[in-house]
mmCIF file of C-alpha atoms and ligand atoms in Angstrom:
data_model
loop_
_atom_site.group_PDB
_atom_site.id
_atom_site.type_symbol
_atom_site.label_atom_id
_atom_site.label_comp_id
_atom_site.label_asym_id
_atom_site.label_seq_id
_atom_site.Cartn_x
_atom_site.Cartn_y
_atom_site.Cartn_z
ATOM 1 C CA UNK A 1 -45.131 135.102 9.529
ATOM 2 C CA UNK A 2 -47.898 136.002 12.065
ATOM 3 C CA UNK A 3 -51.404 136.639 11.474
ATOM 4 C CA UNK A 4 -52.212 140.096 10.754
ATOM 5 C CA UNK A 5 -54.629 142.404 11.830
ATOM 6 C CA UNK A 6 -56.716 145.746 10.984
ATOM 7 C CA UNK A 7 -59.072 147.202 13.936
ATOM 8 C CA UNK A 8 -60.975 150.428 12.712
ATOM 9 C CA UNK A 9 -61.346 152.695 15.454
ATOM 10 C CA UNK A 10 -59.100 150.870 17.608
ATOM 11 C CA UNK A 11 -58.349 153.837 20.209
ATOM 12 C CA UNK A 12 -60.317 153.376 22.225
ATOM 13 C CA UNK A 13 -63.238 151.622 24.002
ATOM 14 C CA UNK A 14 -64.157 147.868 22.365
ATOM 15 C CA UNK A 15 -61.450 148.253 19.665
ATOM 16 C CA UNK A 16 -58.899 148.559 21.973
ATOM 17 C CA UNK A 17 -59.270 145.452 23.400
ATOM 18 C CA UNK A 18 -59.680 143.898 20.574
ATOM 19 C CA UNK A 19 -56.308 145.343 19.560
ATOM 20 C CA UNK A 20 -55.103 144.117 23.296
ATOM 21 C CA UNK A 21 -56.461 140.800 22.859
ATOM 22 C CA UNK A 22 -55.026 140.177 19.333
ATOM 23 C CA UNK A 23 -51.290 141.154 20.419
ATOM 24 C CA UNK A 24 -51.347 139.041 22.985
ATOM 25 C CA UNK A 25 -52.641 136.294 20.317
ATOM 26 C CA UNK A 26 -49.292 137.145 18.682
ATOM 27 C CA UNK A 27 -51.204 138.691 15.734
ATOM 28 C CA UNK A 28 -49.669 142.153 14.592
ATOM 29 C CA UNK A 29 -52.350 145.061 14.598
ATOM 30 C CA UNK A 30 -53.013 147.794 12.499
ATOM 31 C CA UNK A 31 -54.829 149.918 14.527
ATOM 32 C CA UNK A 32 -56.670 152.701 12.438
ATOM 33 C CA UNK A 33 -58.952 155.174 13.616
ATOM 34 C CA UNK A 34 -59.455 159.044 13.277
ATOM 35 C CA UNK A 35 -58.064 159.750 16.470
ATOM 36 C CA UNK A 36 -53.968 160.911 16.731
ATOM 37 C CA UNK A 37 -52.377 157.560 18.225
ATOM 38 C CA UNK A 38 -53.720 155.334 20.585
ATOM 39 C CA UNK A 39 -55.852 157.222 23.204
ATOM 40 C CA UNK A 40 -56.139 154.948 26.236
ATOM 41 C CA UNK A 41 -54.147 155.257 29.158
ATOM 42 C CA UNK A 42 -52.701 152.298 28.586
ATOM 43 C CA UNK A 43 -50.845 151.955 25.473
ATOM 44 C CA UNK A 44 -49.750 149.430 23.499
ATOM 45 C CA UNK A 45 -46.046 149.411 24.093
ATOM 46 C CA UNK A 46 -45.396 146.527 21.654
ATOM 47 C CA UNK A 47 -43.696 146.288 17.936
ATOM 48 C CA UNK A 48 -46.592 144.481 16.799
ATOM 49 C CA UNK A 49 -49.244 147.345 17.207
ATOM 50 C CA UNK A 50 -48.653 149.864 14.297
ATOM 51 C CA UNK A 51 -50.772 153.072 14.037
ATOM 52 C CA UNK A 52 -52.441 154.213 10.639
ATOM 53 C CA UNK A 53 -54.716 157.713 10.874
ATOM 54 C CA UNK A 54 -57.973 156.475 8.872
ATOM 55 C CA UNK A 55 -61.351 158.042 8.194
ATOM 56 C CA UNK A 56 -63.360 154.900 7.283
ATOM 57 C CA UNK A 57 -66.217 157.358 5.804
ATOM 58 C CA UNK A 58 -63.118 158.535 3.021
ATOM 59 C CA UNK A 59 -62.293 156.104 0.467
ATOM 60 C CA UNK A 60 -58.749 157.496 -0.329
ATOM 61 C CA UNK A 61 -57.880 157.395 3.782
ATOM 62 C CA UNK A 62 -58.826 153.382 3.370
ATOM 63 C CA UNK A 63 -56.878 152.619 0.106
ATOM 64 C CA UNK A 64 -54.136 154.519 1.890
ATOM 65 C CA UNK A 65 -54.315 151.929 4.750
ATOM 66 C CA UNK A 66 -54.633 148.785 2.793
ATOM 67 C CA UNK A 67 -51.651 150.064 0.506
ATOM 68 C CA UNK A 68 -49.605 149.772 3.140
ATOM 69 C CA UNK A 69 -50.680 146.740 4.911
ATOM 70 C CA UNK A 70 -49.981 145.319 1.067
ATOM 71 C CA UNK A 71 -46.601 147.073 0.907
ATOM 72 C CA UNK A 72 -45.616 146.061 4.671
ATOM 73 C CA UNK A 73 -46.806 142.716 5.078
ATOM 74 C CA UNK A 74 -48.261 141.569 1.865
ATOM 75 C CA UNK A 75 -51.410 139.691 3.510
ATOM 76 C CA UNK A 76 -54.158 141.007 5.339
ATOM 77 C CA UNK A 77 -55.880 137.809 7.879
ATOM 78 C CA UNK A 78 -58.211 139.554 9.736
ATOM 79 C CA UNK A 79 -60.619 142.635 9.055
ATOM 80 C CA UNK A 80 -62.341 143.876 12.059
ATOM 81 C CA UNK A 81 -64.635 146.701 11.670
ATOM 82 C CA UNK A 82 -65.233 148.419 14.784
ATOM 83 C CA UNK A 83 -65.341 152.081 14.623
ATOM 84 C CA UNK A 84 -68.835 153.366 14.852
ATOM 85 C CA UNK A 85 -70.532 156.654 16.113
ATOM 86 C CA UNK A 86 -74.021 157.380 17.728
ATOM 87 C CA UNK A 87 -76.216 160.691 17.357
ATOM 88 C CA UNK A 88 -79.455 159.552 19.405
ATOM 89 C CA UNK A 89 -82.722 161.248 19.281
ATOM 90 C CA UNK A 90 -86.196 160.863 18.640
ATOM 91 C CA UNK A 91 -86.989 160.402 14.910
ATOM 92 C CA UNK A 92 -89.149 163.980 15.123
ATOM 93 C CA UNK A 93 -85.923 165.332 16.905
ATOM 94 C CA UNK A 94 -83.436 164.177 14.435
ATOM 95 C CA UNK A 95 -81.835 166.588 12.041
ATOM 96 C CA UNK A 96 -81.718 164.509 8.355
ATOM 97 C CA UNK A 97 -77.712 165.549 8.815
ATOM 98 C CA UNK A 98 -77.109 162.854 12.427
ATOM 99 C CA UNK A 99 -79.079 160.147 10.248
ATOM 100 C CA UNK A 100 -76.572 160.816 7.657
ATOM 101 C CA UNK A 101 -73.529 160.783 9.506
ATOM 102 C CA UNK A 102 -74.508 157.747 11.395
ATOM 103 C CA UNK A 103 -75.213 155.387 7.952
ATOM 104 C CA UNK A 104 -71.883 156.763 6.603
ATOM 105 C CA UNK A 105 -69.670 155.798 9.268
ATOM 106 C CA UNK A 106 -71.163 152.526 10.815
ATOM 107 C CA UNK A 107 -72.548 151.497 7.435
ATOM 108 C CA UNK A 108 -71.280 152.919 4.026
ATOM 109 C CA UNK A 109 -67.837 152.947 6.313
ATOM 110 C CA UNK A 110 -67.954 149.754 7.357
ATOM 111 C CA UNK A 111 -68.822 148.512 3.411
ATOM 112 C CA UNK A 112 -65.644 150.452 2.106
ATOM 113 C CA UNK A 113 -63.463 148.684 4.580
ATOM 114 C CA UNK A 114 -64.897 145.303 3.583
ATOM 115 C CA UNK A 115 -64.567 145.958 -0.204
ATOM 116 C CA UNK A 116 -60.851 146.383 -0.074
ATOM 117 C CA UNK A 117 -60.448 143.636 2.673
ATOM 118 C CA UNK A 118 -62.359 141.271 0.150
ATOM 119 C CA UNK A 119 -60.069 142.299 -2.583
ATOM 120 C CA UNK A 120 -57.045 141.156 -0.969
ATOM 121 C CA UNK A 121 -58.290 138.366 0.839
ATOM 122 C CA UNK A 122 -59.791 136.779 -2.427
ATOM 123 C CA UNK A 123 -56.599 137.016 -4.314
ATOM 124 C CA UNK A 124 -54.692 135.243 -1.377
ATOM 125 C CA UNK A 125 -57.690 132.427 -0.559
ATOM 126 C CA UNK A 126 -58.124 133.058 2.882
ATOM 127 C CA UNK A 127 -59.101 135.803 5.230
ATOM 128 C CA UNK A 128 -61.694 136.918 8.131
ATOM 129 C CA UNK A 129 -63.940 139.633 8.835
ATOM 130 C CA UNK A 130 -65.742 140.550 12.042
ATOM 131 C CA UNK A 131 -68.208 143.103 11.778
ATOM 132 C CA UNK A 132 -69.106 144.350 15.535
ATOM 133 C CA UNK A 133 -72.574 145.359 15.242
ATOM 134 C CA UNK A 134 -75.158 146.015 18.366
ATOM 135 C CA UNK A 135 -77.926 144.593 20.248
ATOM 136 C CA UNK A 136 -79.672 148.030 19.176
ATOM 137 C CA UNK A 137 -80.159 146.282 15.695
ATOM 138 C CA UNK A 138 -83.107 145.185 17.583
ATOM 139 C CA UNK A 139 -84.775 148.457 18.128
ATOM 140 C CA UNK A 140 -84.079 151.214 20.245
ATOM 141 C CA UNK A 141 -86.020 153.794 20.966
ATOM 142 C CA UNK A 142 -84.233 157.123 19.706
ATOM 143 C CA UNK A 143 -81.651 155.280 17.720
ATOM 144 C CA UNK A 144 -83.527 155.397 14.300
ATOM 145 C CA UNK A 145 -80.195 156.020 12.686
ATOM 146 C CA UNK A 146 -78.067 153.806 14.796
ATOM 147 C CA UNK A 147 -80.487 150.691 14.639
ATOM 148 C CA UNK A 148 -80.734 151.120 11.011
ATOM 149 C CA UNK A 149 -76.845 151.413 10.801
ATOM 150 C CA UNK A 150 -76.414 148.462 12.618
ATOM 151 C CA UNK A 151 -79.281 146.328 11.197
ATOM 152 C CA UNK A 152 -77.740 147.406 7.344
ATOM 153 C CA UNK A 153 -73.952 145.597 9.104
ATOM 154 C CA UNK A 154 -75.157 142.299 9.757
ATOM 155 C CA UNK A 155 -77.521 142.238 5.958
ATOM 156 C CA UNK A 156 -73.847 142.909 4.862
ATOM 157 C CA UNK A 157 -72.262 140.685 6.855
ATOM 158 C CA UNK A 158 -74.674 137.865 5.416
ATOM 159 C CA UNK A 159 -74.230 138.667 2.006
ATOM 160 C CA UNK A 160 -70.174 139.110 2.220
ATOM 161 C CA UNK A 161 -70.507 135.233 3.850
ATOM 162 C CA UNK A 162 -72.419 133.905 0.693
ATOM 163 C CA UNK A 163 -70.057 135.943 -1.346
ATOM 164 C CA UNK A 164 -66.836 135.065 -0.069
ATOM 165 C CA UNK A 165 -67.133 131.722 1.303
ATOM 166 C CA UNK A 166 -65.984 129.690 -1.503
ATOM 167 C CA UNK A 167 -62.645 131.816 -1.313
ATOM 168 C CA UNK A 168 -61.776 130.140 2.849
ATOM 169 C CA UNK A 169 -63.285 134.027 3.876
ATOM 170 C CA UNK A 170 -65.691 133.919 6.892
ATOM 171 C CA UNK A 171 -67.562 136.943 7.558
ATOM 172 C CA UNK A 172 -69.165 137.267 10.772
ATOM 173 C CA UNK A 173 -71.138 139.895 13.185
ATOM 174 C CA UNK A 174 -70.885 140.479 16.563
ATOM 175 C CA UNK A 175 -73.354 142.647 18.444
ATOM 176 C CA UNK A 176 -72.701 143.473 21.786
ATOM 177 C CA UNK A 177 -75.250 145.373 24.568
ATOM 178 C CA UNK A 178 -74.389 147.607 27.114
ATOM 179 C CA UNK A 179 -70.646 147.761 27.073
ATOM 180 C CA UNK A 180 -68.594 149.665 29.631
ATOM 181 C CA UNK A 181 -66.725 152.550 27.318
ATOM 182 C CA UNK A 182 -66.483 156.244 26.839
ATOM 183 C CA UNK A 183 -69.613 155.935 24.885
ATOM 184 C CA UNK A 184 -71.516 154.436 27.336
ATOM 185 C CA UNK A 185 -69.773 156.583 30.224
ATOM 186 C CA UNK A 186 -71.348 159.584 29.201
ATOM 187 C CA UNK A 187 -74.583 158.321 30.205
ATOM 188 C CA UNK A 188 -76.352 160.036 33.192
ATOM 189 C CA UNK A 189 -75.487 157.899 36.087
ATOM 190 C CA UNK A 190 -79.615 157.245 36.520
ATOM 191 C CA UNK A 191 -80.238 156.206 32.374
ATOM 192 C CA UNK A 192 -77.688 153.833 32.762
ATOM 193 C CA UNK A 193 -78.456 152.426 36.525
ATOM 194 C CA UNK A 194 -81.709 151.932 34.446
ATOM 195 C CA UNK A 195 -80.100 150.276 31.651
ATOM 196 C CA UNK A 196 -77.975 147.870 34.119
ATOM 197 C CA UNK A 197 -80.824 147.047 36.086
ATOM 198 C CA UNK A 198 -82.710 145.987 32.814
ATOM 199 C CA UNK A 199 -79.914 143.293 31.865
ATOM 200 C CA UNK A 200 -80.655 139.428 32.456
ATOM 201 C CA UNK A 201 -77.317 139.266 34.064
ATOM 202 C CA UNK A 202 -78.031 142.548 36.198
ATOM 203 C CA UNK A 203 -74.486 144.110 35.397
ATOM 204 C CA UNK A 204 -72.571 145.961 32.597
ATOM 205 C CA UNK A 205 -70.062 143.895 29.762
ATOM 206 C CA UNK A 206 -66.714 144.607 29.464
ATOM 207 C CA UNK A 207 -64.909 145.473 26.192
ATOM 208 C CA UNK A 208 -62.771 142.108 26.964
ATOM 209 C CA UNK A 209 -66.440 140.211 26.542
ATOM 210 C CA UNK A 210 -66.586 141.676 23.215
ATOM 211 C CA UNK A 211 -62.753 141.356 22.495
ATOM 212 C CA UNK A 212 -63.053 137.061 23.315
ATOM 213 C CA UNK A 213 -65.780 137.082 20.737
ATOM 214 C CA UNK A 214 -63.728 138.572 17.947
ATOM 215 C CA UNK A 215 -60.901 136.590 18.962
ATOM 216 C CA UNK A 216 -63.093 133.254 18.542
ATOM 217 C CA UNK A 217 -64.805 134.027 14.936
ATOM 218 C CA UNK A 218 -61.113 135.887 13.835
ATOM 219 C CA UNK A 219 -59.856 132.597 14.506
ATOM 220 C CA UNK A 220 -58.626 130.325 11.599
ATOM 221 C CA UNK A 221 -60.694 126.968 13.396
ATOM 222 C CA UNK A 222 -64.113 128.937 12.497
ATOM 223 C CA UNK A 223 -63.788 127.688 8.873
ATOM 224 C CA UNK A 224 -66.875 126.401 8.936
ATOM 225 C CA UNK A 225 -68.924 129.765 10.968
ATOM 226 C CA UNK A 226 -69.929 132.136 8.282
ATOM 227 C CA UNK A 227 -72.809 135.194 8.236
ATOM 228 C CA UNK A 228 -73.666 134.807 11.678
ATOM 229 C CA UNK A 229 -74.097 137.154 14.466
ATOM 230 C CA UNK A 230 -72.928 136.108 18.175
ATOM 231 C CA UNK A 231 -74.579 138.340 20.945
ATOM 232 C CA UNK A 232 -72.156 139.598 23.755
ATOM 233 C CA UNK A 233 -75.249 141.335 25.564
ATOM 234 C CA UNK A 234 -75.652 139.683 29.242
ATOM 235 C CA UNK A 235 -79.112 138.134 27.718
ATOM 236 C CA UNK A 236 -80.676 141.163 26.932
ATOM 237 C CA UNK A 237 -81.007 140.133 22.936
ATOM 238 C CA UNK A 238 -83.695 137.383 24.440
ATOM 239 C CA UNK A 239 -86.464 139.332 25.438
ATOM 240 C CA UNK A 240 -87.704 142.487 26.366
ATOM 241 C CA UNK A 241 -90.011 141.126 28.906
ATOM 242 C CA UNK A 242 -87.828 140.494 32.259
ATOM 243 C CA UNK A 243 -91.353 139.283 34.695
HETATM 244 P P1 LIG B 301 -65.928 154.549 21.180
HETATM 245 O O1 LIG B 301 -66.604 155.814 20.783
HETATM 246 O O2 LIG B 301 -65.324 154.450 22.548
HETATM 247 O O3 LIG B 301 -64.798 154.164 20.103
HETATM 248 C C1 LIG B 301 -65.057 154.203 18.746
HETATM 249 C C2 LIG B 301 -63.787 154.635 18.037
HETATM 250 O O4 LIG B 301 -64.074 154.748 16.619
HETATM 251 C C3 LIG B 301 -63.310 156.014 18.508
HETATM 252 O O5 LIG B 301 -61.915 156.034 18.699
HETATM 253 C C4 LIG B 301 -63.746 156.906 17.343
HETATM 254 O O6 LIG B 301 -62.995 158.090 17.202
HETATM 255 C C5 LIG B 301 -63.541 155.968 16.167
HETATM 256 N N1 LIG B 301 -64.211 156.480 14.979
HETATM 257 C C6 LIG B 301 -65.379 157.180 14.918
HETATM 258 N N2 LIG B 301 -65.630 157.542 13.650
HETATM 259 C C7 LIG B 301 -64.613 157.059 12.901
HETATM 260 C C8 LIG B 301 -64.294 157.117 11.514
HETATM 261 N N3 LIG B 301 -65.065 157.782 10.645
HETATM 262 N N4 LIG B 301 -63.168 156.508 11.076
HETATM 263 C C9 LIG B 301 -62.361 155.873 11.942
HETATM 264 N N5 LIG B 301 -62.595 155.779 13.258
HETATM 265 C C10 LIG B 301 -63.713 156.372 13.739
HETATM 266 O O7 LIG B 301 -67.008 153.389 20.959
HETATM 267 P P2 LIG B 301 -67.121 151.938 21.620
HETATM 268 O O8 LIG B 301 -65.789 151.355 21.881
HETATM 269 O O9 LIG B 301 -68.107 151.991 22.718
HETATM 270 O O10 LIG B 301 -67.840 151.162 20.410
HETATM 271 C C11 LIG B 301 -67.109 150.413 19.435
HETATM 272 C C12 LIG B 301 -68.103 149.737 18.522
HETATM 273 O O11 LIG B 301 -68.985 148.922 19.285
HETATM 274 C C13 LIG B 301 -68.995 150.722 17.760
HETATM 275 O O12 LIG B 301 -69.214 150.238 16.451
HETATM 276 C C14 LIG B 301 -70.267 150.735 18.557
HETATM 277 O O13 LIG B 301 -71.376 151.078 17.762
HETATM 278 C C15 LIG B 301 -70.333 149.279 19.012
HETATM 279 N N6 LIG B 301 -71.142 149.061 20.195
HETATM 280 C C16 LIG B 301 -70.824 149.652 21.402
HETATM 281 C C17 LIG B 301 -71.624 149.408 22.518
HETATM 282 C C18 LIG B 301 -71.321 149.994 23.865
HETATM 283 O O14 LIG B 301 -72.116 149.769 24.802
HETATM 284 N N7 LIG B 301 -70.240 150.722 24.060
HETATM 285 C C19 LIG B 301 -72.806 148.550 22.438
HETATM 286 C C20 LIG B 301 -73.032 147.981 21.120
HETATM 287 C C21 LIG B 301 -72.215 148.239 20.059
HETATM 288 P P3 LIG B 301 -63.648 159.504 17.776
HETATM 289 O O15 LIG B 301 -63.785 159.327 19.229
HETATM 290 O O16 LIG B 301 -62.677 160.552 17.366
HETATM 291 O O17 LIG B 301 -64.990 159.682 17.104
#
């Protein structure tokens, strides 16, 4: 049987092409994500892509989605949690309720997916998850919540790789920089000439950068890769300092 898939918030943006570059990898995708159907205007026209309406911040929406991965294809090879949300301000800007929101989705979210993924992956002896965190873990100014978030995904992803390792499950992070999506779209055209002009490699990463990378550690020859974080960020992770 092929390899099979779950991409939260696959929609759109990154996880989309992760869901693109999995298909065509012959793996069969459950896409899940709080959007109705797949978003892009390109859809996945393909038997292998299957649509599942998931909240990752509500537990029943997720045991929902892993009941019928059990019931449909009885093995689950590959988690990848993608969805994530940003609410940027300055920490004396922030309303306590966008710090919130931000830790329950890209966080505690993230942790409920990987707690059911872990239960069915240990009873079967083998799986993968790819956590896509974000350069931002860093430190961004005005992403208090979103740093934090992000930073709290690859702690996790650590501790999931001690955890799980003797059971053939490799848990990995990948955080990419400045990708070109809705989210970064929305930018005013001079905050993100700003943010281009500030990359080592002087342009803007494509979600198919970020897909390769979770195509690599989903991969069953990265047996030996576990609780490590793989930077899809033109350079910018390096330094700061570009003089
Ligand atoms: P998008 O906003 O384009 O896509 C994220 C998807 O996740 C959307 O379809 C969104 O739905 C969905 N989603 C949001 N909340 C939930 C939820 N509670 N349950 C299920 N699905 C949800 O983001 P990107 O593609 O740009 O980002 C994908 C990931 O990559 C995120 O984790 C992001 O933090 C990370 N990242 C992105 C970078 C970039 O430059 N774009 C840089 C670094 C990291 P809806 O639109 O309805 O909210």
């Amino acid at each position: 049987m092929k390899n099979v898939a779950i991409v939260t918030g696959g929609a759109r943006g990154i996880g989309l092409a992760i869901t693109k570059r999995l298909i065509e990898s012959n793996y069969i995708v459950i896409v899940s994500d709080i959007l109705e159907g797949l978003v892009d205007t390109e859809k996945i026209e393909n038997s292998d892509c299957h649509y599942f309406k998931c909240d990752i911040t509500k537990k029943n929406d997720i045991i929902q989605l892993f009941n019928f991965v059990k019931a449909t294809f009885d093995k689950i090879d590959l988690l990848v949690n993608n969805a994530g949300i940003i609410k940027d301000n300055m920490i004396w800007n922030m309303p306590e309720e966008d710090f919130d929101k931000v830790i329950d989705v890209n966080l505690k979210g993230t942790w409920l997916m990987c707690k059911q993924a872990a239960i069915m992956m240990k009873a079967q002896n083998f799986g993968r998850i790819v956590n896509i965190s974000s350069r931002a873990w860093l430190g961004n100014k005005g992403q208090s919540n979103y740093s934090a978030s992000k930073a709290g995904v690859i702690g996790l992803t650590r501790v999931l790789a001690l955890e799980l390792g003797k059971y053939n499950i490799c848990v990995n992070a990948v955080a990419p920089g400045l990708i070109n999506t809705p989210l970064t779209q929305n930018l005013k055209p001079d905050v993100l000439e700003s943010l281009i002009n500030a990359q080592p490699t002087n342009n803007i990463g494509q979600p198919e950068d970020v897909a390769n990378a979770v195509m690599f550690l989903g991969s069953e020859i990265t047996k030996f890769i576990t609780g490590q974080v793989i930077y899809v960020d033109g350079g910018k992770s390096i330094s700061s300092n570009m003089f």
